[in-house]
Short mmCIF file of C-alpha atoms in Angstrom, two decimals:
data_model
loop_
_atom_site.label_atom_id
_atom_site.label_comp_id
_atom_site.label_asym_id
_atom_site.label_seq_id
_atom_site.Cartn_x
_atom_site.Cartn_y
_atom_site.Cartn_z
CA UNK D 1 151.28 101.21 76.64
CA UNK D 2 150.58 97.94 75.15
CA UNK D 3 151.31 98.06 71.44
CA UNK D 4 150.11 95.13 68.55
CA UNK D 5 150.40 94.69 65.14
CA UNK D 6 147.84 95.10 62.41
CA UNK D 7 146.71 91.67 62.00
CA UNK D 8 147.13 91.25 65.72
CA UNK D 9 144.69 94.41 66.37
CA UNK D 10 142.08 92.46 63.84
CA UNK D 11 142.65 89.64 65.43
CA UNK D 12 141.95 90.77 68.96
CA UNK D 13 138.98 92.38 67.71
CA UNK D 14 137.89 89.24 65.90
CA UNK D 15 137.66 87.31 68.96
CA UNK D 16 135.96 90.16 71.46
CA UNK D 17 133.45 90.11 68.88
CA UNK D 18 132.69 86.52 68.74
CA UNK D 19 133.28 86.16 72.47
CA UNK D 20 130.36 89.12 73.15
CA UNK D 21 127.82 87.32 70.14
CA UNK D 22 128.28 84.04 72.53
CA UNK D 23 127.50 85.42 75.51
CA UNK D 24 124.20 87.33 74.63
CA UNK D 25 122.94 84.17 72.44
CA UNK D 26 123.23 82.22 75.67
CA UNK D 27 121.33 84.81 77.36
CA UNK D 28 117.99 82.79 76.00
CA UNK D 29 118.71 80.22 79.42
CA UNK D 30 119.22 82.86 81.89
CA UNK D 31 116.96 84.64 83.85
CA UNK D 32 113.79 86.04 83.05
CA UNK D 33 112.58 90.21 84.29
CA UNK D 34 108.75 91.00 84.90
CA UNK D 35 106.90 94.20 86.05
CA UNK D 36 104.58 94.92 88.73
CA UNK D 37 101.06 96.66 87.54
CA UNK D 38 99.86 98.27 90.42
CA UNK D 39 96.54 100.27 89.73
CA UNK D 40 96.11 102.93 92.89
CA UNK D 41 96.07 105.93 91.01
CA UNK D 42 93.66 107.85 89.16
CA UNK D 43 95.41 108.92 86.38
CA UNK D 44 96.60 105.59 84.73
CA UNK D 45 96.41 104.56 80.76
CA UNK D 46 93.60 102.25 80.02
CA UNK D 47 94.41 98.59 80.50
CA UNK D 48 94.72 98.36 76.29
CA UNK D 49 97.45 100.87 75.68
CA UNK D 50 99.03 99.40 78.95
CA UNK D 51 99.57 95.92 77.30
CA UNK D 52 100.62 97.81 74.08
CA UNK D 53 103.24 99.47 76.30
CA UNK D 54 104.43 96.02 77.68
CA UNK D 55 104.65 94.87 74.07
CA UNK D 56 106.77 97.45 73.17
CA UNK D 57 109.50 97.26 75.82
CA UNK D 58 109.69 94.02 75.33
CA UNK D 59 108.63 92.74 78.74
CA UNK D 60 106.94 89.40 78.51
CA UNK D 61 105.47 88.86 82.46
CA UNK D 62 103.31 91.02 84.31
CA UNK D 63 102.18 90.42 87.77
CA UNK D 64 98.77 91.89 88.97
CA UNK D 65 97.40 92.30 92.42
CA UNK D 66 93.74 91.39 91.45
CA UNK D 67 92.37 89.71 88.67
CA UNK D 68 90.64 92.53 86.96
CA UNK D 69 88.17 91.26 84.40
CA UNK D 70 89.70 94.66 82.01
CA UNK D 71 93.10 93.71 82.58
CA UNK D 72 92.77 90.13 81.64
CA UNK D 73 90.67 90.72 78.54
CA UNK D 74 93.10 93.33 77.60
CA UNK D 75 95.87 90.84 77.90
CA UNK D 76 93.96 88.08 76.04
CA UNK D 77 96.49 87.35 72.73
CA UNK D 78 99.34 89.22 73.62
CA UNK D 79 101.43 86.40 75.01
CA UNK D 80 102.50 88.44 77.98
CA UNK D 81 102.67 85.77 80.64
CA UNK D 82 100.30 87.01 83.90
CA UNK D 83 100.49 86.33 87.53
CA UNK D 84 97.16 87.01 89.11
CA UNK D 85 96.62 87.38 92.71
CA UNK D 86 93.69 86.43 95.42
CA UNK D 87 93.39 89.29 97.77
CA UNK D 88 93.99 88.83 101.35
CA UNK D 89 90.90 89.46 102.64
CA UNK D 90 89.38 86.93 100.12
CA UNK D 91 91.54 84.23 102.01
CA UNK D 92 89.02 83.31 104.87
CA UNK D 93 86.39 82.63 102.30
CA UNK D 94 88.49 80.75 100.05
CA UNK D 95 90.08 78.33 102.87
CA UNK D 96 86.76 77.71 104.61
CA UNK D 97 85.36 76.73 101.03
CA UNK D 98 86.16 74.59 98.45
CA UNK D 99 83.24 75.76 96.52
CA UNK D 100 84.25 79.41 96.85
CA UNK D 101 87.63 78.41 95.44
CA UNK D 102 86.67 76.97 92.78
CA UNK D 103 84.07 79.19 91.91
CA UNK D 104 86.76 81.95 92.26
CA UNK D 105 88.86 79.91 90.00
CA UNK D 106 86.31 79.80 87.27
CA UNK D 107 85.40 83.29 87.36
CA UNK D 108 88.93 84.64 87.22
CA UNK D 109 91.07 82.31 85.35
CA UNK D 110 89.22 79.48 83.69
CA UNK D 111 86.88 82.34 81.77
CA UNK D 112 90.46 83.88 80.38
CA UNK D 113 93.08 80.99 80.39
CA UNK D 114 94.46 80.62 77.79
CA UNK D 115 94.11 83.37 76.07
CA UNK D 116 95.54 85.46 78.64
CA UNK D 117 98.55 83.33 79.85
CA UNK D 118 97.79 82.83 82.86
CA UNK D 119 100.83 80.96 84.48
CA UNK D 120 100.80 81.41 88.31
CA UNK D 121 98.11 82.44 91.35
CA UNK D 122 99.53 84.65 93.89
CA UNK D 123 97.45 83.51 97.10
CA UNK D 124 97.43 87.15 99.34
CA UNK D 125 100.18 88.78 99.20
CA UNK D 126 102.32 89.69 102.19
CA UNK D 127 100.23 87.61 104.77
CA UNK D 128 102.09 87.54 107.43
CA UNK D 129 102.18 91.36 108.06
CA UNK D 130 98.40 91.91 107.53
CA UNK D 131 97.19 93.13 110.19
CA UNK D 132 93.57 91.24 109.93
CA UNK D 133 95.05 88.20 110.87
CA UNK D 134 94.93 86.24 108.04
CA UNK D 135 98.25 84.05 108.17
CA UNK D 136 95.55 81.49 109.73
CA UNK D 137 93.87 80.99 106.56
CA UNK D 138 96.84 80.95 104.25
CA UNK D 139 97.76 77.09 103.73
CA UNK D 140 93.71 76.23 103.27
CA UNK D 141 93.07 78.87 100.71
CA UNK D 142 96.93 78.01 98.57
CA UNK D 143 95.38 73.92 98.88
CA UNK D 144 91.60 74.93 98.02
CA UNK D 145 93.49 77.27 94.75
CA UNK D 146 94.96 74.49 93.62
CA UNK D 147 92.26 71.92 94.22
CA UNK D 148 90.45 73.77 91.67
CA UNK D 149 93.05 73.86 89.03
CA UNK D 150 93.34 70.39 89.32
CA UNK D 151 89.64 70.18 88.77
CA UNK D 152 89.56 72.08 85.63
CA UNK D 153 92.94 69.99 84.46
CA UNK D 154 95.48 73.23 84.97
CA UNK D 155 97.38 72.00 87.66
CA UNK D 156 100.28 71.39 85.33
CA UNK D 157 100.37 75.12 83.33
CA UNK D 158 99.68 77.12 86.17
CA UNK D 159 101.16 77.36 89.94
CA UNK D 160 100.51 78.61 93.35
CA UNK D 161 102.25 80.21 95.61
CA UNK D 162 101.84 83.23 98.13
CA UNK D 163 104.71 86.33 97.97
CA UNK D 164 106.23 86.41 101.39
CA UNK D 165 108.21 90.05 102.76
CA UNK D 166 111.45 89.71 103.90
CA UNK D 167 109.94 90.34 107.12
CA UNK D 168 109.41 87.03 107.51
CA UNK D 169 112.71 86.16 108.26
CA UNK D 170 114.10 86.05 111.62
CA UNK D 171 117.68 86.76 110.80
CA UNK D 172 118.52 87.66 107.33
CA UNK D 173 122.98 88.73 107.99
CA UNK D 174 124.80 87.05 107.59
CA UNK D 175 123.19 85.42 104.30
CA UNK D 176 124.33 82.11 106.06
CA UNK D 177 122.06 82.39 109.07
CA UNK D 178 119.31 83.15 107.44
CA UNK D 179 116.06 81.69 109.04
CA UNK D 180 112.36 82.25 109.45
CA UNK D 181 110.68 83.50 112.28
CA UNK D 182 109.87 81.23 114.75
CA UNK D 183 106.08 81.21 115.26
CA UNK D 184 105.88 80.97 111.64
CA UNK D 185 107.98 77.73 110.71
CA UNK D 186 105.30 75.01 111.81
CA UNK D 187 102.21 76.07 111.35
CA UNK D 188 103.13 78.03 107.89
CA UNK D 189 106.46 77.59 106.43
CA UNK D 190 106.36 73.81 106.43
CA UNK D 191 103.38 72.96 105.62
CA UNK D 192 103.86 75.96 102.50
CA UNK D 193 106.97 74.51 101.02
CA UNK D 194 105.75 71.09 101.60
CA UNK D 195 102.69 72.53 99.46
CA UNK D 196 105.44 73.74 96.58
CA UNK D 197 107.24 70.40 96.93
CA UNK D 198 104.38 68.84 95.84
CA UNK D 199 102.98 71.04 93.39
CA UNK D 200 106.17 71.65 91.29
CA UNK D 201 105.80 75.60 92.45
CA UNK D 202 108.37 78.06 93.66
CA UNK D 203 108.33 80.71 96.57
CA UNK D 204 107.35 84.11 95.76
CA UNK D 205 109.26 86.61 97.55
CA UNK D 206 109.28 90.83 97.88
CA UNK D 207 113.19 91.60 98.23
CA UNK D 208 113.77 95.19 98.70
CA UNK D 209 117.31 96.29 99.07
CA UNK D 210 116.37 99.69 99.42
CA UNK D 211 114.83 99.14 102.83
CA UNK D 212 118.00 97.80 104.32
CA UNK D 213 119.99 100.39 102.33
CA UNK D 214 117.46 103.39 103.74
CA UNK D 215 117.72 102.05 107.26
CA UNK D 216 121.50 101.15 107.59
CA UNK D 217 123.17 103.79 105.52
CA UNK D 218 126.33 104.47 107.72
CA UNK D 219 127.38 100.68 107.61
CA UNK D 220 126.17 99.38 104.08
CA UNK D 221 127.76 101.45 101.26
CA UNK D 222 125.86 102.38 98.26
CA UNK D 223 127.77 100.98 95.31
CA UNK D 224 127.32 97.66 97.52
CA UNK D 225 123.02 98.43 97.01
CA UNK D 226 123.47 99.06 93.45
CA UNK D 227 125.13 96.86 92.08
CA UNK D 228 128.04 98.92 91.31
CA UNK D 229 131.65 97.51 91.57
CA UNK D 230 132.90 96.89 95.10
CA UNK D 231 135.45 94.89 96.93
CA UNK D 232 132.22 92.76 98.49
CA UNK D 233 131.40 91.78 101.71
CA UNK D 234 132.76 87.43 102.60
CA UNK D 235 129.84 85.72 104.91
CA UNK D 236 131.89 84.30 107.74
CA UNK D 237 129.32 81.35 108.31
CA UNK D 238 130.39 79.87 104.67
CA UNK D 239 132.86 82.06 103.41
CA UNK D 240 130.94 83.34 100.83
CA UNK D 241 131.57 86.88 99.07
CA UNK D 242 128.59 88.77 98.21
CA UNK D 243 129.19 91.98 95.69
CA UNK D 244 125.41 93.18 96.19
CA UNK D 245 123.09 93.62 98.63
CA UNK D 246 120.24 91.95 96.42
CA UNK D 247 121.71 88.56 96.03
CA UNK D 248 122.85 88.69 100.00
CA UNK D 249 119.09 88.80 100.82
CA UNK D 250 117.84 86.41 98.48
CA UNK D 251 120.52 84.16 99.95
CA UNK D 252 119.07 84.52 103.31
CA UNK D 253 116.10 83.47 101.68
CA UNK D 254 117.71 80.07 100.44
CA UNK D 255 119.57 79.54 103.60
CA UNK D 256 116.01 79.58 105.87
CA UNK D 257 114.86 77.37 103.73
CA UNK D 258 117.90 74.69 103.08
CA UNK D 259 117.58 75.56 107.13
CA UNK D 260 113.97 73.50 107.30
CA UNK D 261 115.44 70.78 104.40
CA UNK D 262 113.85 72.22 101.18
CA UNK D 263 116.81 72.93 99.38
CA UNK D 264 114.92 72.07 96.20
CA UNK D 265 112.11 74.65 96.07
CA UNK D 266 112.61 77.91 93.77
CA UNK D 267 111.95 81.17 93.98
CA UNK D 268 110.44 84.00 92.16
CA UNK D 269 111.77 87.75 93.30
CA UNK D 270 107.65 89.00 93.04
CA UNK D 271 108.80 92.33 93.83
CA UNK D 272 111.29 94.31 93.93
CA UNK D 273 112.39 98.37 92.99
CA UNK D 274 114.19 101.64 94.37
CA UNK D 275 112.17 104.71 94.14
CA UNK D 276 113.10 107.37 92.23
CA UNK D 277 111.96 110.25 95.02
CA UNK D 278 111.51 110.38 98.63
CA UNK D 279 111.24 112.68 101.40
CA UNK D 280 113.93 114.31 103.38
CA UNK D 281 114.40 111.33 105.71
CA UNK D 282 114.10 108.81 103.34
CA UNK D 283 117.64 108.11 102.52
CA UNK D 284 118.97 107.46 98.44
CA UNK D 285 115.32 107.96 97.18
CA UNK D 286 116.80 109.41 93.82
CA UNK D 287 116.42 108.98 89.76
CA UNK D 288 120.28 107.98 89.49
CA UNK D 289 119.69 105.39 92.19
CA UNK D 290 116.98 103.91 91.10
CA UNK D 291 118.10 104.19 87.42
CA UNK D 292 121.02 102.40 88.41
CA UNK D 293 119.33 99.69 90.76
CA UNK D 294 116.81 98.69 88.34
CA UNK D 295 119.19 98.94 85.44
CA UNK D 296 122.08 96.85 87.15
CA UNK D 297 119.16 94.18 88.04
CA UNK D 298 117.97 93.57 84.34
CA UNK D 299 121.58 93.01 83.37
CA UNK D 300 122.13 90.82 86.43
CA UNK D 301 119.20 88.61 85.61
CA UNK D 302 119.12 88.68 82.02
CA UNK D 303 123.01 87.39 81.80
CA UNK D 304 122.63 84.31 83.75
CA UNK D 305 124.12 83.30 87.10
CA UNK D 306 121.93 82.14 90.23
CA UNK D 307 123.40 83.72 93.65
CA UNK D 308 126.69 82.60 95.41
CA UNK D 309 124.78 80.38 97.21
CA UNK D 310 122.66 79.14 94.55
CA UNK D 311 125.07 79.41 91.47
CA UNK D 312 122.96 77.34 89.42
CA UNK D 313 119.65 79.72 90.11
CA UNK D 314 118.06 81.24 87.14
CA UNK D 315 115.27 83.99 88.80
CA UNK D 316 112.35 85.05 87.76
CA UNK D 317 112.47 89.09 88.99
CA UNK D 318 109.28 91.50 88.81
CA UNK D 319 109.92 95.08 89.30
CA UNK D 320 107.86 97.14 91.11
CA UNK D 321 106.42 98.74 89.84
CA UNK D 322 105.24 99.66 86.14
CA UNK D 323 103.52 103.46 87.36
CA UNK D 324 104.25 106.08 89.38
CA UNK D 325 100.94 105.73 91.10
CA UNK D 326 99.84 108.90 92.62
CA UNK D 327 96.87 107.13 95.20
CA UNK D 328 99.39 105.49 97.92
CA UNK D 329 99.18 105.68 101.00
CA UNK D 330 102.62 106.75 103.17
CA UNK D 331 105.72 108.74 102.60
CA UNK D 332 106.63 110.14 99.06
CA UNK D 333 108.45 107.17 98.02
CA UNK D 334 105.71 104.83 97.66
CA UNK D 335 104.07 107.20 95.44
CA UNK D 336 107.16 107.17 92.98
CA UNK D 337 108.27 103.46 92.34
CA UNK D 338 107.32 103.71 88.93
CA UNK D 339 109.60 102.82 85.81
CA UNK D 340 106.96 105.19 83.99
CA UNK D 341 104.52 107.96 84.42
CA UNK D 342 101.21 107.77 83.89
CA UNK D 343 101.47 109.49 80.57
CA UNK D 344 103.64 106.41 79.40
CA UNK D 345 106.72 108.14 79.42
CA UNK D 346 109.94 106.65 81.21
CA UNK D 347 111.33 108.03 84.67
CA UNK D 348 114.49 106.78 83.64
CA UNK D 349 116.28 104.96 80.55
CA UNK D 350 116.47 100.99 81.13
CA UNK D 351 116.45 98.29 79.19
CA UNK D 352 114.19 95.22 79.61
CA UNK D 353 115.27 92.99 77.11
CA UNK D 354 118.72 91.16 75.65
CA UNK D 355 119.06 93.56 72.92
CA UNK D 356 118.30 96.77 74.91
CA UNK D 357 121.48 95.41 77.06
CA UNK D 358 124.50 95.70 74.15
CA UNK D 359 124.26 99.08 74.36
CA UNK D 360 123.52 99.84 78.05
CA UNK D 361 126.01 101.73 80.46
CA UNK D 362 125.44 102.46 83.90
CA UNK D 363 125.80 106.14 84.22
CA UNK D 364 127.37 105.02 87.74
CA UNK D 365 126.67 108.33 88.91
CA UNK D 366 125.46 107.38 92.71
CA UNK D 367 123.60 110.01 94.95
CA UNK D 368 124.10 109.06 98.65
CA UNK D 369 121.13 111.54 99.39
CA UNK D 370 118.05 112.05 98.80
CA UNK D 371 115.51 114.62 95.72
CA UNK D 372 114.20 117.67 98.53
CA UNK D 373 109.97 117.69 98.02
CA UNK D 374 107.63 119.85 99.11
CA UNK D 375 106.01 118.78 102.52
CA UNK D 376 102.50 117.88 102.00
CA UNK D 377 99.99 120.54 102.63
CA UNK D 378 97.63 118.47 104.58
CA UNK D 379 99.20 117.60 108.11
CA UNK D 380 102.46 116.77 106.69
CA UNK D 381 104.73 119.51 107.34
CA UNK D 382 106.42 120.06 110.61
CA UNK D 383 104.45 122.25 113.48
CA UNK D 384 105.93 124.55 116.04
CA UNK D 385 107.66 121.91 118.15
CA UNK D 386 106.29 121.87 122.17
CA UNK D 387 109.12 122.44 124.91
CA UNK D 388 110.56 119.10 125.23
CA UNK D 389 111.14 119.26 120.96
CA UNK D 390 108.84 116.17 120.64
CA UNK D 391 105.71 115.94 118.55
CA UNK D 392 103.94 112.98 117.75
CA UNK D 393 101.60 111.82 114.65
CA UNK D 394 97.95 111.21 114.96
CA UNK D 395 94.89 110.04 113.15
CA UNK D 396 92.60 112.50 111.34
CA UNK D 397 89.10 110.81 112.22
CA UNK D 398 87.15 112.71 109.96
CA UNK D 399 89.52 111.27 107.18
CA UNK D 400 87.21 108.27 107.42
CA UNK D 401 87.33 104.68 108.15
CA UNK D 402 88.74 103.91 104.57
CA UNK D 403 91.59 106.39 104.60
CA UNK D 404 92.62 105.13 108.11
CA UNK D 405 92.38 101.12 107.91
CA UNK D 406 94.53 101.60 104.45
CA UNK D 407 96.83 103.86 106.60
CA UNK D 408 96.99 101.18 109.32
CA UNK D 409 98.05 98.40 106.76
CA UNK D 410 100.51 100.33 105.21
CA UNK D 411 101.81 101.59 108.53
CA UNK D 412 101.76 98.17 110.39
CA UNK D 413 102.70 95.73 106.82
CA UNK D 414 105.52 97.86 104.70
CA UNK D 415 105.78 100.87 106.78
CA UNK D 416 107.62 98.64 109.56
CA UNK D 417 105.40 100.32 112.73
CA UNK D 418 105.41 98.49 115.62
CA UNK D 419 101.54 97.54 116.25
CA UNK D 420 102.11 94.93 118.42
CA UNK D 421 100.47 97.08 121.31
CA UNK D 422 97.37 97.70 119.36
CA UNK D 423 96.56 93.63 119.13
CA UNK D 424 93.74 91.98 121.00
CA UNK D 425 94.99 91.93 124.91
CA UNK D 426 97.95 94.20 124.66
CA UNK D 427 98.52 97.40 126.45
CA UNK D 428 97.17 100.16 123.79
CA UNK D 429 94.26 97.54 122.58
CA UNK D 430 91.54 99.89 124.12
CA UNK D 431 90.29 102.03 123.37
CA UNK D 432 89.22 99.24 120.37
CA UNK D 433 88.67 102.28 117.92
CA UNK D 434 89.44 102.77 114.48
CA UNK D 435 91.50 106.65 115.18
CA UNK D 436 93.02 105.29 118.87
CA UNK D 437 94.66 102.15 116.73
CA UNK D 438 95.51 104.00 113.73
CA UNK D 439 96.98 106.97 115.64
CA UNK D 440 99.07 104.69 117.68
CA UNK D 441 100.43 102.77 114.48
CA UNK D 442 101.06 106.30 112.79
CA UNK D 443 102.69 107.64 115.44
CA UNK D 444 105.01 104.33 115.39
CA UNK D 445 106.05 104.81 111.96
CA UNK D 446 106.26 108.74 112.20
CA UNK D 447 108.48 108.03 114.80
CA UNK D 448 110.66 105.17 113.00
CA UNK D 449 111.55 107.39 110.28
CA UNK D 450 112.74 110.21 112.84
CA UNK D 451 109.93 112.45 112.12
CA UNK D 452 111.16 113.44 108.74
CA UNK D 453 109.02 115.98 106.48
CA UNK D 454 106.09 113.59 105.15
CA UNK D 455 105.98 110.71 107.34
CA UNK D 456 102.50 112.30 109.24
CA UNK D 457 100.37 112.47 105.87
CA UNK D 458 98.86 108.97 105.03
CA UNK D 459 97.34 110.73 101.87
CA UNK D 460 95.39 113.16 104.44
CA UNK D 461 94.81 110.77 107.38
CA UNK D 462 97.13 112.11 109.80
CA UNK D 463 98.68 115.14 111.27
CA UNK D 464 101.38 116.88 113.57
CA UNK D 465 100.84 117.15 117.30
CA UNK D 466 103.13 119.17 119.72
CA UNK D 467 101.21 117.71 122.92
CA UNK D 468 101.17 114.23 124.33
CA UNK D 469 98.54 112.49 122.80
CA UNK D 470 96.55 109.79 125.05
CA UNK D 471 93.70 107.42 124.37
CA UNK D 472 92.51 105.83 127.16
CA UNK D 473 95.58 104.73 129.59
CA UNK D 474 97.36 104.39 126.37
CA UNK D 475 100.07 107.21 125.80
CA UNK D 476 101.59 106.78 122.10
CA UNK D 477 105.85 107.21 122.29
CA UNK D 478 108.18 109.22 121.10
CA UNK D 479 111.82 109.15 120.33
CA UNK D 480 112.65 106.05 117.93
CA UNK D 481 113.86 108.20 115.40
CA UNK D 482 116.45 110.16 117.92
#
């Protein structure tokens, strides 16, 4: 036991003090944390009391997935900083139109700007996993945006870019190799960050540790996904240590790029979260995980430091998301990403700002499983399994056609199904119906997650089958999860 004098105690303390004052006054330079305001619930606060809820957690950026006329006249004076976004299936118009752009421009920025802060245009969101095919009309509609800032004279104040999943990447481990897929580096990727070159803007990207984390649980340890102290993982292509699992993929990120010679763009995390519950399968879906991500996170960004790659870095994160929001489609886990519930209360204590930080503690209290739920009630829960033990997911046609194409896009985009079969030309193509196509991309992802309790729901769209489906000469498989 280490023993000091009086003056030697005050002394000590003296200098801790001052050394902790200096460190959180240069927090003003570091990064900067955001929240995602997703609205696919019924049950959500009015816009008004929403901002008053930003303003009093002391979060200054909010992303939106629209620009909804409500929202943005709600935010109007508050000096919360807003991303707005262009919906993918608004791209086609907007790249085949300068017009439309612009008109779009005026209508949903110009009128508001800047009294809501506008500062950046998301152009779709996720592109390259919509299944509409609308990668094609990406680079057009980001150009056409911008065109019509620069013809109302905002090109300088506000930016555009388009959030990209980590999907896009080809390999993303080591952090070193990171790359972008093929088919996507000349017609999109250079052309895009030529685009931000140019423009002074920064790549949006959705980084989602929890994915990797859910999927890879036997090889990628927990305290590694949440930030918790760890003896890190060394990158053997540049000898790198990484000590979490979020700035490994964001490095993957910067590698693709510095890969294709744009070491100079930025990025902005768009999205990024842990949900706080989750079905049987889904794997650390949990309040004291995502407590402890999302906590970890704010303290990560808000006391400076880019990534071991990019030491320099100061990010822009967004959580995802600000609600709980009880209208998603998939497993229980997309349903509870919120950092509140509807009724404005908090799912867990965080802190979003500086001063919420001096007296935040991790709990470190780390569950490695997973909150048991209820199966749904409508086609989720398990059926009597046929002889062979297989059962397969299929689409509920009565559900109707807007239940099932949102199934499909969550299945094919974030649910990770493979729907390759179900494009134009390929094997399960035909039958070229709504229920054959969503069926076989439900069955895809019901099998991917191992046919775990939940994972046949898609908010009523699909249910448990102990025969071998078939549509057409098209016979949906079985077995990923096994």
């Amino acid at each position: 036991m280490l023993c000091f004098s009086k003056n030697q105690s005050m002394e000590r303390h003296v200098i801790a003090v001052v050394l902790l004052l200096s460190v959180f006054s240069s927090l003003a330079d570091a990064g900067s944390v955001g929240v995602n305001y997703g609205r696919i619930a019924d049950n959500l606060p009015s816009a008004y009391k929403v901002v008053q809820l930003l303003k009093s957690q002391g979060l200054e950026r909010v992303k939106v997935f629209d620009s909804d006329p409500a929202v943005l006249r709600a935010l109007s004076g508050s000096d919360i900083k807003v991303t707005v976004d262009l919906p993918n299936e608004l791209l086609s118009a907007a790249a085949k139109s300068q017009s439309y752009a612009t008109n779009w421009v005026q209508r949903n920025v110009v009128a508001y700007h800047p009294n809501t802060q506008i500062e950046a245009i998301g152009v779709g969101n996720e592109v390259f996993v919509d299944t509409h095919d609308t990668t094609k009309f990406l680079i057009s509609a980001m150009k056409n945006i911008h065109a019509a800032l620069v013809h109302f004279k905002l090109e300088s104040s506000i930016k555009v870019s388009s959030p990209i999943a980590l999907s896009a990447l080809q390999n993303s481990y080591p952090s070193s190799a990171g790359s972008f897929r093929p088919e996507l580096v000349e017609p999109v990727f250079k052309p895009m960050l030529e685009f931000l070159r140019q423009t002074g803007s920064y790549l949006m990207v959705n980084c989602y540790p929890y994915f990797a984390y859910e999927s890879n649980s036997d090889v990628i340890p927990l305290d590694y996904a949440l930030f918790h102290q760890n003896p890190g993982v060394v990158d053997a292509g540049n000898g790198l240590r990484y000590f979490n699992l979020f700035d490994a993929q964001i490095d993957a990120v910067f590698a693709a790029m510095s890969a294709l010679k744009y070491d100079d763009i930025n990025m902005v995390v768009s999205e990024t979260g842990w949900p706080s519950k989750g079905d049987s399968v889904e794997v650390g879906a949990s309040v004291e995980n995502a407590a402890a991500y999302n906590g970890n996170l704010v303290r990560r960004i808000l006391t400076g430091g880019g990534t071991p790659l990019r030491p320099k870095a100061e990010l822009t994160v967004y959580l995802f998301a600000l609600f709980n929001e009880d209208k998603k489609f998939g497993p229980t886990s997309e349903r509870n990403y919120g950092l509140f519930f509807p009724n404005e209360r908090k799912v867990y204590d965080i802190p979003f700002t500086v001063e919420g930080l001096k007296n935040y503690h991790d709990s470190r209290s780390p569950v490695s499983g997973n909150q048991q739920v209820t199966a749904p009630v409508n086609g989720g829960g398990d059926l009597s399994k046929s002889l062979t033990g297989n059962t397969w997911c299929v689409a509920n046609g009565e559900a109707g056609k807007e239940k099932l194409q949102a199934g499909i896009d969550y299945a094919c985009g974030e649910g990770g199904a493979d729907c390759h079969q179900i494009q134009p030309g390929s094997a399960c193509y035909d039958p070229n119906t709504l229920e054959a196509h969503a069926s076989y991309a439900f069955n895809s992802y019901y099998q991917k997650k191992a046919r775990g309790v939940g994972t046949c729901y898609f908010g009523g769209a699909a249910y448990v089958v102990s025969q071998p489906p078939k549509f057409g000469k098209c016979e949906l498989p079985t077995g990923y999860g096994n």
